Every structure is written in C-alpha cells, then in structure tokens.
Coordinates of C-alpha atoms in Angstrom, one line a residue:
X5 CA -17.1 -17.3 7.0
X6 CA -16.7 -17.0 3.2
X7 CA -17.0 -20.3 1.2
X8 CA -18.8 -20.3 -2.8
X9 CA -19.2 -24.3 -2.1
X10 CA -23.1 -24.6 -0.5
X11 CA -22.2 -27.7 0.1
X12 CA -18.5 -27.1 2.1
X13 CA -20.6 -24.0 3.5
X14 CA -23.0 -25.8 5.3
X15 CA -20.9 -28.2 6.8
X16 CA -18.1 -25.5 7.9
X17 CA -20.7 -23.9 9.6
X18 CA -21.8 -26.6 11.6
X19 CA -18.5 -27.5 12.6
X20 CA -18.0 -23.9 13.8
X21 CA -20.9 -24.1 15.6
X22 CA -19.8 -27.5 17.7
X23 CA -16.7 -26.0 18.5
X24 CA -17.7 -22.6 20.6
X25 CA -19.6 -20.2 21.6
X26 CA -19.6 -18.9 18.5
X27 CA -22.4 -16.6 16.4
X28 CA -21.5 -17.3 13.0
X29 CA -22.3 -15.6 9.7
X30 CA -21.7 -17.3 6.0
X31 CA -21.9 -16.0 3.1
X32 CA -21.2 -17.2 -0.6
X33 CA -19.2 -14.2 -2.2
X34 CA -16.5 -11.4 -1.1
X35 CA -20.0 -9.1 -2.3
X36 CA -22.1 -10.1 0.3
X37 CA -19.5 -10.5 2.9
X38 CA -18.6 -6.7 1.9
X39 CA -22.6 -5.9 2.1
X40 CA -22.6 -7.7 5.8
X41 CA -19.7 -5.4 6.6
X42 CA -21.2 -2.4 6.6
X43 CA -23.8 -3.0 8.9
X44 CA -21.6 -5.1 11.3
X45 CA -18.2 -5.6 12.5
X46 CA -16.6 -9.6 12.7
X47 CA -14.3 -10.5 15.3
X48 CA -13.3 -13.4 13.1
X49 CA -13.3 -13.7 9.3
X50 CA -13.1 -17.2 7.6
X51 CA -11.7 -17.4 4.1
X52 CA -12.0 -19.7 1.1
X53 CA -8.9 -19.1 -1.2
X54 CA -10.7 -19.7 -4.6
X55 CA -14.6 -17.6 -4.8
X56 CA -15.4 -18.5 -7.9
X57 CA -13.9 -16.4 -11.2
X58 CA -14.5 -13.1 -9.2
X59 CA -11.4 -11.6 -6.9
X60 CA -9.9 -14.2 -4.5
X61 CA -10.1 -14.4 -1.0
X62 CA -6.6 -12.6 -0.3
X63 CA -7.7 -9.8 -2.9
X64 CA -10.9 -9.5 -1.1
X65 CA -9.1 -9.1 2.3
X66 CA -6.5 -6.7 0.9
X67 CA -9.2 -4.3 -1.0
X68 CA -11.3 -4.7 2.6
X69 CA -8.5 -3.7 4.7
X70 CA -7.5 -1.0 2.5
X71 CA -11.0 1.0 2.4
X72 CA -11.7 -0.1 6.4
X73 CA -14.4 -2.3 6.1
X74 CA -11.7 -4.5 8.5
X75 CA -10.6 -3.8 11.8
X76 CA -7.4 -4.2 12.8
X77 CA -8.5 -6.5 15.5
X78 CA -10.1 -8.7 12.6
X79 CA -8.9 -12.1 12.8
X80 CA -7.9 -14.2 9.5
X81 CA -8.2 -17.4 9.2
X82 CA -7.5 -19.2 5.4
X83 CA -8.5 -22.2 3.5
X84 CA -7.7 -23.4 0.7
X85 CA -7.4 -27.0 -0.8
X86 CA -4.5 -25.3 -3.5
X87 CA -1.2 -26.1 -2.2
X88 CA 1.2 -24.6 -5.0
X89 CA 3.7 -22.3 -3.2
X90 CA 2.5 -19.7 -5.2
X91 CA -0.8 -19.4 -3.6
X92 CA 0.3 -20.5 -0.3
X93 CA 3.3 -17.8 -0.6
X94 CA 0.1 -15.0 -1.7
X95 CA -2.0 -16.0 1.7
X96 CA 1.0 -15.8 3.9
X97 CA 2.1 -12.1 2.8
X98 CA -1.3 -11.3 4.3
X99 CA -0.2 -13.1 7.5
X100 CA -3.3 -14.7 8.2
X101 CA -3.3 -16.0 11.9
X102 CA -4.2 -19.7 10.7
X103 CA -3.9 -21.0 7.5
X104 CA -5.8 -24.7 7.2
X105 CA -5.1 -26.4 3.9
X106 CA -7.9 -28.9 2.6
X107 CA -8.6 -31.7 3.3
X108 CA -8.9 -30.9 7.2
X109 CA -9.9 -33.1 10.1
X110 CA -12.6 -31.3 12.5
X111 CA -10.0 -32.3 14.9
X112 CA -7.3 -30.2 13.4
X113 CA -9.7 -27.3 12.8
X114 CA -10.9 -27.4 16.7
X115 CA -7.4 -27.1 17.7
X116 CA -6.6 -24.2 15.4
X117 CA -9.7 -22.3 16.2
X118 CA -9.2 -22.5 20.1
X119 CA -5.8 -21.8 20.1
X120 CA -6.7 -18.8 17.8
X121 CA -9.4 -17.8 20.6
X122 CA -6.9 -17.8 23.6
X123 CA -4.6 -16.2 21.8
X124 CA -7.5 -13.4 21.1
X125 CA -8.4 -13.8 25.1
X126 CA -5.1 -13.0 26.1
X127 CA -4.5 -10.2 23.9
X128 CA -8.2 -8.9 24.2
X129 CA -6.9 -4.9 25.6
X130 CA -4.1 -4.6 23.0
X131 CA -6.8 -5.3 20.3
X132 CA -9.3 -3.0 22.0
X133 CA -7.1 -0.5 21.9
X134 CA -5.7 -1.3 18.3
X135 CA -9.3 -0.6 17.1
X136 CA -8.9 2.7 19.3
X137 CA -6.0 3.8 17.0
X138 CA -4.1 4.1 20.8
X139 CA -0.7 2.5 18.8
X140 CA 1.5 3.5 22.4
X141 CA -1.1 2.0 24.5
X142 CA -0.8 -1.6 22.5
X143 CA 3.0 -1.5 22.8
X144 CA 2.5 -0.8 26.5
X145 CA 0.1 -3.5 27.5
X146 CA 2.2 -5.8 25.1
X147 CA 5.3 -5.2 27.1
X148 CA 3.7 -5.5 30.3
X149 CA 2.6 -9.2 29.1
X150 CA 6.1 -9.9 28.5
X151 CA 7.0 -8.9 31.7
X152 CA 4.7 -11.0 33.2
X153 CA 4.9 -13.8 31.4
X154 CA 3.7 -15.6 27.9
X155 CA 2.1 -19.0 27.8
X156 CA 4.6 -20.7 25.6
X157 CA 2.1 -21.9 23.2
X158 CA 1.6 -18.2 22.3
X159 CA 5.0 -16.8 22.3
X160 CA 5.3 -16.7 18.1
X161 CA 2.0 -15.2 18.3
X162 CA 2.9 -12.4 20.5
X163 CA 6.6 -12.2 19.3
X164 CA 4.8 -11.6 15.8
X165 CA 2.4 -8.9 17.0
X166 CA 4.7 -7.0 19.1
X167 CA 6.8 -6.9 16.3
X168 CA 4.2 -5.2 13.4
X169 CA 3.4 -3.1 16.8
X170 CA 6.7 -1.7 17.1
X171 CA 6.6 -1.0 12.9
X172 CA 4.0 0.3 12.8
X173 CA 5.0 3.2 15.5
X174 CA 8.1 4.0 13.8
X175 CA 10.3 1.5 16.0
X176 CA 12.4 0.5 13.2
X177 CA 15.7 -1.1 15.0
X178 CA 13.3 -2.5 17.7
X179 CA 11.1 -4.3 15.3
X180 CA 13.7 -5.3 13.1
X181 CA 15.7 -6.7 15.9
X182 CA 12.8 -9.2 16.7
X183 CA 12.5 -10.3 12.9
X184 CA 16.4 -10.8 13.0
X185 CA 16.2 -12.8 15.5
X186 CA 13.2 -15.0 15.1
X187 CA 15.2 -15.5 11.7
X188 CA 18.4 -16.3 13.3
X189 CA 16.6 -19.5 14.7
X190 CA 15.2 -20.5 11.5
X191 CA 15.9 -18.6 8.2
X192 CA 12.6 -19.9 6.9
X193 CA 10.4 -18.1 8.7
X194 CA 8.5 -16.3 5.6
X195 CA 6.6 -13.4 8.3
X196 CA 9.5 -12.3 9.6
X197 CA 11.4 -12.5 6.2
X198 CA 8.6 -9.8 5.0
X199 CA 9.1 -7.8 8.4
X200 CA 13.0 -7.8 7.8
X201 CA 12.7 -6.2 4.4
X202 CA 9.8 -3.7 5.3
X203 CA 12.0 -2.3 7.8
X204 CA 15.3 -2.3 5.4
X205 CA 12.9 -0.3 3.1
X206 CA 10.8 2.1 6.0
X207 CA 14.7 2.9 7.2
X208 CA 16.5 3.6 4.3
X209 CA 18.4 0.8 4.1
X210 CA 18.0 0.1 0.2
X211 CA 21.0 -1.9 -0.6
X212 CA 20.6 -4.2 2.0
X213 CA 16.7 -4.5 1.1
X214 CA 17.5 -5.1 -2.6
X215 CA 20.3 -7.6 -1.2
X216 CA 17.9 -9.6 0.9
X217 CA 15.1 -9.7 -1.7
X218 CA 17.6 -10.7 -4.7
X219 CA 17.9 -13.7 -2.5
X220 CA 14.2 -14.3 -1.7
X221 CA 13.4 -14.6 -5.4
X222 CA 14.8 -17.9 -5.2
X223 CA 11.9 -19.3 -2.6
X224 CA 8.8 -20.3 -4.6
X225 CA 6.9 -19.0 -1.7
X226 CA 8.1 -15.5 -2.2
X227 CA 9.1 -15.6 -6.0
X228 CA 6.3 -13.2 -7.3
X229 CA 6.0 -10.9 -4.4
X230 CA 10.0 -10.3 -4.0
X231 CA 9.8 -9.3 -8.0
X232 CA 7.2 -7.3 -7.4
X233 CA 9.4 -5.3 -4.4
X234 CA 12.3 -4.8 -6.2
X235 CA 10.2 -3.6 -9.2
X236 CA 8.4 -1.0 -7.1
X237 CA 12.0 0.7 -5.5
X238 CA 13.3 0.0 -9.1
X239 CA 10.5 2.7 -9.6
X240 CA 11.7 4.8 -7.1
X241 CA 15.0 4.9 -8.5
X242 CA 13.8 6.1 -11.3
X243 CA 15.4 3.4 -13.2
X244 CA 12.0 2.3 -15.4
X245 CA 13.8 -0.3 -17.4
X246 CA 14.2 -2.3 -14.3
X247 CA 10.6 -2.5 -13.3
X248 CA 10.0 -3.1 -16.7
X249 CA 13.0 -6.1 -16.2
X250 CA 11.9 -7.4 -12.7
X251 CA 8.0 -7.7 -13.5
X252 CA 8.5 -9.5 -17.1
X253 CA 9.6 -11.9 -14.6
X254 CA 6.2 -12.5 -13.0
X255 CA 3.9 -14.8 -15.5
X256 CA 1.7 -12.2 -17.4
X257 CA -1.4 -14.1 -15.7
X258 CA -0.6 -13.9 -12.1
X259 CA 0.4 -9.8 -12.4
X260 CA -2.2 -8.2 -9.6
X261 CA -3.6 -5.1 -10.2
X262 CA -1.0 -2.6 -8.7
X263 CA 1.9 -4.4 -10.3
X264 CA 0.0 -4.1 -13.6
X265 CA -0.9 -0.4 -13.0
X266 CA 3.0 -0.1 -12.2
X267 CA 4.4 -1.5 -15.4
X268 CA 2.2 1.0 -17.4
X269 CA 3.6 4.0 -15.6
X270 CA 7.2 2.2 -16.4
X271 CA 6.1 2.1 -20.0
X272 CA 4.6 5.7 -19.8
X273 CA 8.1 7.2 -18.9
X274 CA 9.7 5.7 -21.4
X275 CA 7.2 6.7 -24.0
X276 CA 5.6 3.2 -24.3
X277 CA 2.4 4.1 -24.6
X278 CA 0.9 1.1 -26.8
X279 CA 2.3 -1.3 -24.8
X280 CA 0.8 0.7 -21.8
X281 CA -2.5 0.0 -23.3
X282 CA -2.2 -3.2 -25.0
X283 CA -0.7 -4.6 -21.3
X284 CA -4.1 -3.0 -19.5
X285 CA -6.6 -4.2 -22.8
X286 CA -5.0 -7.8 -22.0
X287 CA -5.9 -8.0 -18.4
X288 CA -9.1 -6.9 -19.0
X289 CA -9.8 -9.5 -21.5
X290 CA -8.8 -12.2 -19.5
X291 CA -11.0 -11.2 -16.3
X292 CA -14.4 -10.7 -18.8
X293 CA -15.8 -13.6 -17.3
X294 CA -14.9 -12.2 -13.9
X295 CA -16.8 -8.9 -13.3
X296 CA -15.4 -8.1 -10.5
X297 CA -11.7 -8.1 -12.0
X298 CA -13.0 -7.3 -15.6
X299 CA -14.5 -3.8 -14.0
X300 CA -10.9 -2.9 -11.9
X301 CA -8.8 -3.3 -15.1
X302 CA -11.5 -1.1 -17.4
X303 CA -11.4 1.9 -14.6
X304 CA -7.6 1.5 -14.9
X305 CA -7.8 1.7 -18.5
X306 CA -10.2 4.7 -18.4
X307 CA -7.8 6.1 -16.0
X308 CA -4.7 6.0 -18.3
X309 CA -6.5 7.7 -21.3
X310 CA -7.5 10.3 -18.6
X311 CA -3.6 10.8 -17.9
X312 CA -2.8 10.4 -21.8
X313 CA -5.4 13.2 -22.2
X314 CA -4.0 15.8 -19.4
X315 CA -0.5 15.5 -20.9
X316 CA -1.6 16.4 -24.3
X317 CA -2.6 19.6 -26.1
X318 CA -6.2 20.7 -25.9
X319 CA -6.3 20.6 -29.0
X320 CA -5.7 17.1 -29.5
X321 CA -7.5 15.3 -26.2
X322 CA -10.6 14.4 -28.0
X323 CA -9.8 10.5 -28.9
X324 CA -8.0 9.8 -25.3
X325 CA -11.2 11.3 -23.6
X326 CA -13.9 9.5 -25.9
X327 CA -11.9 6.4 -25.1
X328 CA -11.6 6.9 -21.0
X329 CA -16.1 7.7 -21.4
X330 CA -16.3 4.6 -23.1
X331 CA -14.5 2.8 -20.4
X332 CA -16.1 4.1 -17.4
X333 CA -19.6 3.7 -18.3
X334 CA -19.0 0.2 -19.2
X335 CA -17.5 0.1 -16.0
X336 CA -19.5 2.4 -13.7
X337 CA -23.1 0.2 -15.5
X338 CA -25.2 -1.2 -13.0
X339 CA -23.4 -0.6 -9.8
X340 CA -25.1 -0.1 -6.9
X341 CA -21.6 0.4 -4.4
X342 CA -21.0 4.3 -3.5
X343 CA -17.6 3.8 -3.8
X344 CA -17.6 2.5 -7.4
X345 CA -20.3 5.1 -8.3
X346 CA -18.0 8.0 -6.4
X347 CA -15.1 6.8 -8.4
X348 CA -17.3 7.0 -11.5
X349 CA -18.6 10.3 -11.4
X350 CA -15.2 11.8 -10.4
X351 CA -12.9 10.1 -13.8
X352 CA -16.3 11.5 -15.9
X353 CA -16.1 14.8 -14.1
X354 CA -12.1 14.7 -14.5
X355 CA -13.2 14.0 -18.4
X356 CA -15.3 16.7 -18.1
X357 CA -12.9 19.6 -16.7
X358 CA -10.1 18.0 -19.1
X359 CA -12.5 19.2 -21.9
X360 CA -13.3 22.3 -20.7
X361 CA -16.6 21.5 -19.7
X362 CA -16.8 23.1 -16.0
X363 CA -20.5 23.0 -15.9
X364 CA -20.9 19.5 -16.2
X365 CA -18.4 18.6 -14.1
X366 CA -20.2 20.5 -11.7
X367 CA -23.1 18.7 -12.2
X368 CA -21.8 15.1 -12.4
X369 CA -20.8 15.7 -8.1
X370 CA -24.1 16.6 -7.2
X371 CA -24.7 13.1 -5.5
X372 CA -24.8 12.6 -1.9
X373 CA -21.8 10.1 -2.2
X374 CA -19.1 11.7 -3.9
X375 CA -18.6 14.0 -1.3
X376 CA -17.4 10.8 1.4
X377 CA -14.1 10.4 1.3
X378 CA -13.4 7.8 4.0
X379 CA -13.1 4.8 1.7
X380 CA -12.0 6.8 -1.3
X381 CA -8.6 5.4 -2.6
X382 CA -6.0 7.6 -3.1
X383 CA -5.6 7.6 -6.7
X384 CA -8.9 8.6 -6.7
X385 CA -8.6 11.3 -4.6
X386 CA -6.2 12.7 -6.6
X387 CA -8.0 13.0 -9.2
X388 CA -10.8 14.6 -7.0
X389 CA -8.0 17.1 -6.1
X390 CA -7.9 17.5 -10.1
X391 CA -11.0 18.0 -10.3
X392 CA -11.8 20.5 -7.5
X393 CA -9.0 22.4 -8.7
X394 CA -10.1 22.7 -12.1
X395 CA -14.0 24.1 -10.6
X396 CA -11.4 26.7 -8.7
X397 CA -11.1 25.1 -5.3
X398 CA -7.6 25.3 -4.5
X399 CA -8.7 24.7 -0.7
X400 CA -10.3 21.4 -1.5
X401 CA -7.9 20.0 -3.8
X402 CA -4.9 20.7 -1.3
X403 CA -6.9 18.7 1.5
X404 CA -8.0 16.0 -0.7
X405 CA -3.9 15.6 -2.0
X406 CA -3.0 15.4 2.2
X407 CA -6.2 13.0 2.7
X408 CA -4.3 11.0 -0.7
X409 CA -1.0 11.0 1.1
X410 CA -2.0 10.1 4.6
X411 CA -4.0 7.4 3.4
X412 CA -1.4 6.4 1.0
X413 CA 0.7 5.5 3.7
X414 CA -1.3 3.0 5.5
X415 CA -1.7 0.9 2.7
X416 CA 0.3 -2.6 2.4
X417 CA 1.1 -2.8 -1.3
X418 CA 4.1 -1.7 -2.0
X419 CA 3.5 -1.3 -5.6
X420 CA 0.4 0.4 -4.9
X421 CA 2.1 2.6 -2.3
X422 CA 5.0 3.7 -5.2
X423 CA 2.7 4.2 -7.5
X424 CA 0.8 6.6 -6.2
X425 CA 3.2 8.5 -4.3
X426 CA 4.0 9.1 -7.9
X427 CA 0.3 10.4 -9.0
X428 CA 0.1 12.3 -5.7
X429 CA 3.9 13.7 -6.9
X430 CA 2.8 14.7 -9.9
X431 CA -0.7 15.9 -9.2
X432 CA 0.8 18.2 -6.4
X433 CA 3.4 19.2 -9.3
X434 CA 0.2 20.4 -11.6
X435 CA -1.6 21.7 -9.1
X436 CA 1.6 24.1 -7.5
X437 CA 0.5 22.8 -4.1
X438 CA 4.2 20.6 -3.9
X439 CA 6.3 23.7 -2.5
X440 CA 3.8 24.9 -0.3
X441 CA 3.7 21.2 1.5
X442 CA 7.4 20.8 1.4
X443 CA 8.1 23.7 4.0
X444 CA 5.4 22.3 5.8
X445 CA 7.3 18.8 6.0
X446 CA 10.9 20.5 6.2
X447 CA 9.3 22.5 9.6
X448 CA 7.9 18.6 10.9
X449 CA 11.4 17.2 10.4
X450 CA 13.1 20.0 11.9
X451 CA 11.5 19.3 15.0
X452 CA 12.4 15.7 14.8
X453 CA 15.8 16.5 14.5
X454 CA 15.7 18.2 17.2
X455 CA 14.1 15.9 19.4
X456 CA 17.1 13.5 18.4
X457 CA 14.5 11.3 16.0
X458 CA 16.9 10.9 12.8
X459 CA 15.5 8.2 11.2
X460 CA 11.9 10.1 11.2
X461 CA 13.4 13.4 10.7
X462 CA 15.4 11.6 7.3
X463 CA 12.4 10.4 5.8
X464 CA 10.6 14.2 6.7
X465 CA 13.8 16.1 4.7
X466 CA 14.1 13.5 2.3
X467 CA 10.1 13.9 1.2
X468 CA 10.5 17.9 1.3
X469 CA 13.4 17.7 -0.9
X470 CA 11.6 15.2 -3.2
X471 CA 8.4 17.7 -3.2
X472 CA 11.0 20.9 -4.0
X473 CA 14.0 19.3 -5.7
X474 CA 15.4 22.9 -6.7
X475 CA 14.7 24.1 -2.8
X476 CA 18.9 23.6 -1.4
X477 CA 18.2 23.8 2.2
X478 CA 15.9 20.6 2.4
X479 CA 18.3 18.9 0.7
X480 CA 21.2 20.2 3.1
X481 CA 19.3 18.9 5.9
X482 CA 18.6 15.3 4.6
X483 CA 22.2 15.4 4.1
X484 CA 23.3 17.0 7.7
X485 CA 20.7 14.5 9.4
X486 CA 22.4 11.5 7.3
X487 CA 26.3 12.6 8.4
X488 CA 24.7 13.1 12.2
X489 CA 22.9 9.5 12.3
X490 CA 26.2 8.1 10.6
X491 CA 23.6 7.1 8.1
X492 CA 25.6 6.6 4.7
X493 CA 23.0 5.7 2.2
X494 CA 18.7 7.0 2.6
X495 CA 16.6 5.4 0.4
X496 CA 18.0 6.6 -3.4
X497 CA 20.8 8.3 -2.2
X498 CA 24.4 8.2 -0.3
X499 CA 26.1 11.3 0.7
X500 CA 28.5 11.3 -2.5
X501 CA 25.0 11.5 -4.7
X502 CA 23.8 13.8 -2.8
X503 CA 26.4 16.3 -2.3
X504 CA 26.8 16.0 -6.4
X505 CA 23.1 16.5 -6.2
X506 CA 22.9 19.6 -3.6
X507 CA 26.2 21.5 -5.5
X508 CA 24.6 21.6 -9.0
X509 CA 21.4 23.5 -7.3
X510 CA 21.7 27.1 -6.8
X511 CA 23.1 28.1 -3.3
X512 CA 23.4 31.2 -1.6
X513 CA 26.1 31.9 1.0
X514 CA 24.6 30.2 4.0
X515 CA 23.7 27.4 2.3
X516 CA 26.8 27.7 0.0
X517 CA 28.9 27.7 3.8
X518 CA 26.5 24.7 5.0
X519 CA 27.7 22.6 2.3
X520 CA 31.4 23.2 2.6
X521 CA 30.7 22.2 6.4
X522 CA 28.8 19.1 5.4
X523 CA 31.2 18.1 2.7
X524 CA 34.2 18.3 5.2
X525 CA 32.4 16.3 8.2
X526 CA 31.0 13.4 5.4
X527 CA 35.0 13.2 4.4
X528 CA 36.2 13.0 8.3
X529 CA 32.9 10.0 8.7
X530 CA 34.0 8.8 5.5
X531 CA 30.7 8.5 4.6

C-alpha cells in the first residue's frame, strides 16, 4: 500500500491486517514503492490518489506498468478522498479493480477487499498464466469458466477480463461485441466505453472512433482523455492544426506528459518552434517544486533541442546542443535510478555524436547500465539507435528501433503510442533501416492474408506502406486486403484515397494491371 499520510498509513494497514491473511507492505512515496519493486513482486497494490507534489498515484501506476515493474496479475486498488469527475474519470481509464473514495467505513473496505480476493481465487490459473505471457491459454481457461459457470457476483469482473483478453490477442469483433453489449444495458459504463473505442481504433474503424469520442467529450468523466484521443489520431492524420485544436481544449495545467510532448511535435511541423519551447519551459516551471515531474519535463526539453539540433546544419547546432547539456545535467544530478542515469548518458552521447564528437560518445556508454534495455522507453531507444548508428553499428541500431517498436506497442497511452511511432518513423527514415523493415512486414502480412486474417494482415500492409510510401505493391495490397474484407475505410484511408494515393506512385505493368483489377472490383463493392 501507498499512502504519504503517516497517520492514514498506519491505520490502513491495520485495517488490512484484520481483514485477511494478508502480508502487507507500506510505503510513503511511488520512490520507495518503485525501490520495493525491484526486489519483490505484489499480488495487490494499494493506491493513494494524491502523494504529495511528486507524480500521482495513477502516473505512478502507468510509468510502473509501462517499464514492468507491474505484473499483469497486479491488482489495483484506489483511494482517494477527491471526488471531481476529473480525477475520478483519470483513475478509471486505468481500470483499477476497486476504487474506494474517502471517507470509507472498514466495513465497506472489508467487503471490497474480499470480493477483490475471490475474484483473484477464482481466476488464480488465468493470472498465472497472464504472468507467463501464455495470452491463448488465459482465453482458454476463461472460456472454460464460462462454460461452467460464473458466481454472479463476479460476472462484470470476468465479463471485463475476458474482454481486454480477447484485445489483447487480436480478437477485435469478439471483444468489441462484449463492450457493445455490456453498453447496450447501460450506456454509462465508462470501462467498456474505453474498450469500444480502442477496438474502433486497433480495427481501423476511424470514423466511427472519432464519432463515438466526439460524443464522449461531453462526460466530465471522460472530457480530458477523449481530447486527448482525438488529438493523437488528429496526429496521425497528419492534420497538426487539429491536435493543436483538440488539446487547447484541455486546461494547460492538467496536460500529462505525452499530450504535452504531442503538442510540441504538432507545433514542430508547423514550424512553431517557440511555442514548442515556451509550452515545455511552462510545464517545467510549474512542477519545480515537484522533482519528480520537474525532472520529466527538463529531459523532454533536452530532448527537443536534441531534435532541433539533428535537423539543422552542422554548422549551426552549437546553441540547440549547449541548451539540451544544460538540461540533462540538471536533470540527470543526483540520480541514483539506472534508468534515469541510462537515459542520461544516451541524450549526452546523442549530443556528443550530433557534434561530431565519436570518441566521447564512446566513452559516455561505458557504464554497466546503459547496455539494459528492458525498461528502456522507446523514445529512448531510439535515440540509442541514433546513437549506435552514428559509432557505425548499423546492427545495433536496427535491433534497438524493433526493440522501440515492439515495446511501443504494449504501451497504453495513446498519445504516447502516436508519438513515438512518429520518432521510431522518422529515426528509421534517418537511419535507411525503414525499407529494409517494410518488406519484412509486407512478407508477415502476406502470410496473414493467406491464412484468411484481414484485419491483422491490414494493419501489417498498411505499416509497410507507411514505412515505404513510394514502394506500390504494399500499397496494392492494403488496398486488395481492404476490397476482400469489404473493409471501406483503414485507419487514414478509404479505397477512393488510396487508389488516388497508389496511381500518383510509379507503377510497372504488374502492378499497373493490379490496380486496374482493384479499381474495377472497389467499383462493383462500391467501396
């Protein structure tokens, strides 16, 4: 359990303590619950919203969750004593399995926390194997509880599981058929809201996404988090005056750190480069009392010089790259976390190679640390890839881009996820690696196609031809899988965009013949 109050601490703990079994661990910051984490693993994890000035409880979990300090069998349980919808709306999208606002009874605690444990009893072997990374087997043992029966008490609980199950292995219809109908019952329902649109988005289905979020702007529960969405495939879209548009709607205070980051990239493309900075010098300057927060938004900063300085002459680097030194050692001071200290020496090594300097940023990854990747982030590691590639090893810095994409995709943040597809994009693009993966991609897809697997094989074609936008064929077979799955609009485009798309590129006769094919069978679909 994590609770800053000594006081509220104490006492929580020895309610805990009367209710189970338990063994229970408490601690006074998200630091030394992240210090305890990497000696142990917690079956259950107590959180106060509010910590102090520092990073909340839901920002602890999600920065947790996304470098695997937390299993995916972790249990969350929330408390907070703030009941605006805004902060209740920002612990839901985590979809905590209780959420207990203050003041509680130990009654009402007691019942939450057993029903928590016998929901945990029943679903002990589809957790186990959870942890195992055996997705299939979860889904299986989960069905064969449904065939045998569910307690009623725990049927939203499983309903809820099997559903993320069923995402999360690519079961798009399946899952979404379960959110759909959970919200046919009551349209309320905010988890199964949040499971409808990642679905809409993880299928293609953009309009309808966009359609369902433009409504759930209007729920103060969901306000900041639906802007934040339709910012972020605003992004995609390439249509940067949106994002711009749909995050000026979120209060300039309660901007997290990947919608933030987002809205300077908007500003970037459009050649808004001060208000890049002044946006990230702002949120800096509020969080100086909050070290935690202050150091993200000064590594960000550093960061963006870093990209201001790649994309300029040589010549003319020297003020973006005294700037991003500044930042990181102000930063990078005093830190005692390998991953903070890994991400430090890789943006002053990046510095380094940006200035010519190969020797140095040699030196600066001597450390034992900079060399373990498994909780790197992956805008990090594509700056590694930078980095590696600049010292000459192309092998290294085309692993460390896959290891960027793979674990790109597992994260939660949708903003975050955009964002640095678009770093990972571009790195690729810089580093002439983006070809190379695309046939690998187009080859994956083909086999999915094959196998009958459109919806997969779409999002395999559509990548390749997003990697190699001048390559015909991938675009061809994006377009052949969307007339064969009856699939009229993927993601950023229908078939009319993409056949304007496709026609402009240069073709040879096959592919010149494939298109005349295509065009004729979109016009019999009417697609």
């Amino acid at each position: 359990m994590v609770e800053d109050n000594a006081t509220a601490r104490t006492a929580l703990r020895g309610h805990l303590m009367s209710i189970a079994n338990l063994s229970v661990s408490s601690f006074a910051s998200g630091v030394e619950l992240k210090a305890a984490l990497k000696k142990q693993n917690f079956e259950l994890l107590l959180m106060d919203y509010h910590l102090g000035q520092g990073k909340t409880g839901v920002e602890w979990i999600q920065s947790l969750r996304e470098a695997g300090f937390i299993r995916p069998s972790t249990g969350i349980i929330f408390l907070t004593s703030d009941r605006s919808p805004q902060i209740i709306g920002r612990i839901m999208d985590l979809q905590p399995d209780v959420l207990l606002i203050k003041p509680y009874t130990i009654a009402s605690l007691t019942r939450q926390i057993n029903h928590y444990l016998s929901y945990r009893d029943f679903v002990k072997n589809v957790l186990h194997a959870l942890d195992n990374k055996q997705l299939d087997r979860a889904i299986s043992v989960v069905r064969a509880k449904i065939t045998e029966g569910i307690p009623p008490r725990l049927v939203a609980e499983i309903r809820k599981l099997y559903a993320r199950l069923l995402f999360e292995n690519g079961d798009l219809q399946r899952a979404l058929s379960i959110y759909d109908d959970v919200l046919t019952r009551s349209d309320k329902v905010l988890w199964a809201q949040w499971g409808k649109v990642k679905c809409q988005y993880a299928s293609g289905q953009w309009p309808h996404c966009k359609s369902h979020l433009s409504q759930m702007v209007n729920s103060s529960l969901a306000r900041d988090k639906a802007f934040e969405w339709l910012a972020s495939i605003s992004f995609e879209q390439d249509s940067y005056d949106q994002v711009e548009k749909y995050l000026n709607e979120i209060k300039f205070s309660e901007l997290s750190l990947p919608a933030a980051k987002l809205k300077t990239i908007a500003y970037q493309k459009q050649d808004k480069v001060v208000e890049a900075i002044d946006l990230l010098q702002k949120k800096r300057a509020m969080h100086r009392s909050a070290k935690d927060r202050f150091n993200d938004f000064t590594f960000e900063l550093a960061e963006f010089y870093l990209f201001l300085a790649e994309e300029s002459p040589e010549t003319n680097r020297k003020e973006s790259l005294s700037q991003a030194r500044k930042l990181v050692g102000i930063a990078g001071r005093s830190q005692g976390d390998p991953q903070t200290l890994q991400k430090r020496d890789y943006l002053l090594a990046f510095s380094a190679v940006l200035d010519g300097d190969l020797e140095k940023a040699a030196h600066l990854l001597e450390s034992d640390y900079v060399d373990n990747y498994l909780r790197t982030e992956p805008s990090i590691l594509v700056i590694a890839a930078k980095v590696h590639h600049g010292l000459g090893d192309e092998r290294k810095a085309g692993e460390l881009l896959l290891m960027a994409k793979r674990k790109n995709a597992e994260l939660q943040a949708i903003s975050e996820q955009v964002m640095n597809d678009e770093l990972i994009f571009s790195g690729g693009e810089r580093l002439g690696l983006n070809h190379e993966q695309a046939i690998s991609i187009n080859e994956a897809g083909t086999q999915l196609f094959i196998e009958g697997l459109f919806n997969k094989a779409m999002r395999h074609f559509y990548d390749a031809f997003q990697l190699s936008p001048d390559t015909a064929a991938f675009g061809l077979n994006l377009l052949q899988c969307m007339i064969e799955s009856d699939t009229g609009v993927y993601r950023k485009f229908n078939v009319r965009q993409l056949l304007d798309k496709i026609m402009l590129l240069p073709l040879n006769d096959v592919n010149k013949a494939r298109l005349e094919q295509l065009t004729l069978s979109a016009q019999e679909q009417a697609l």
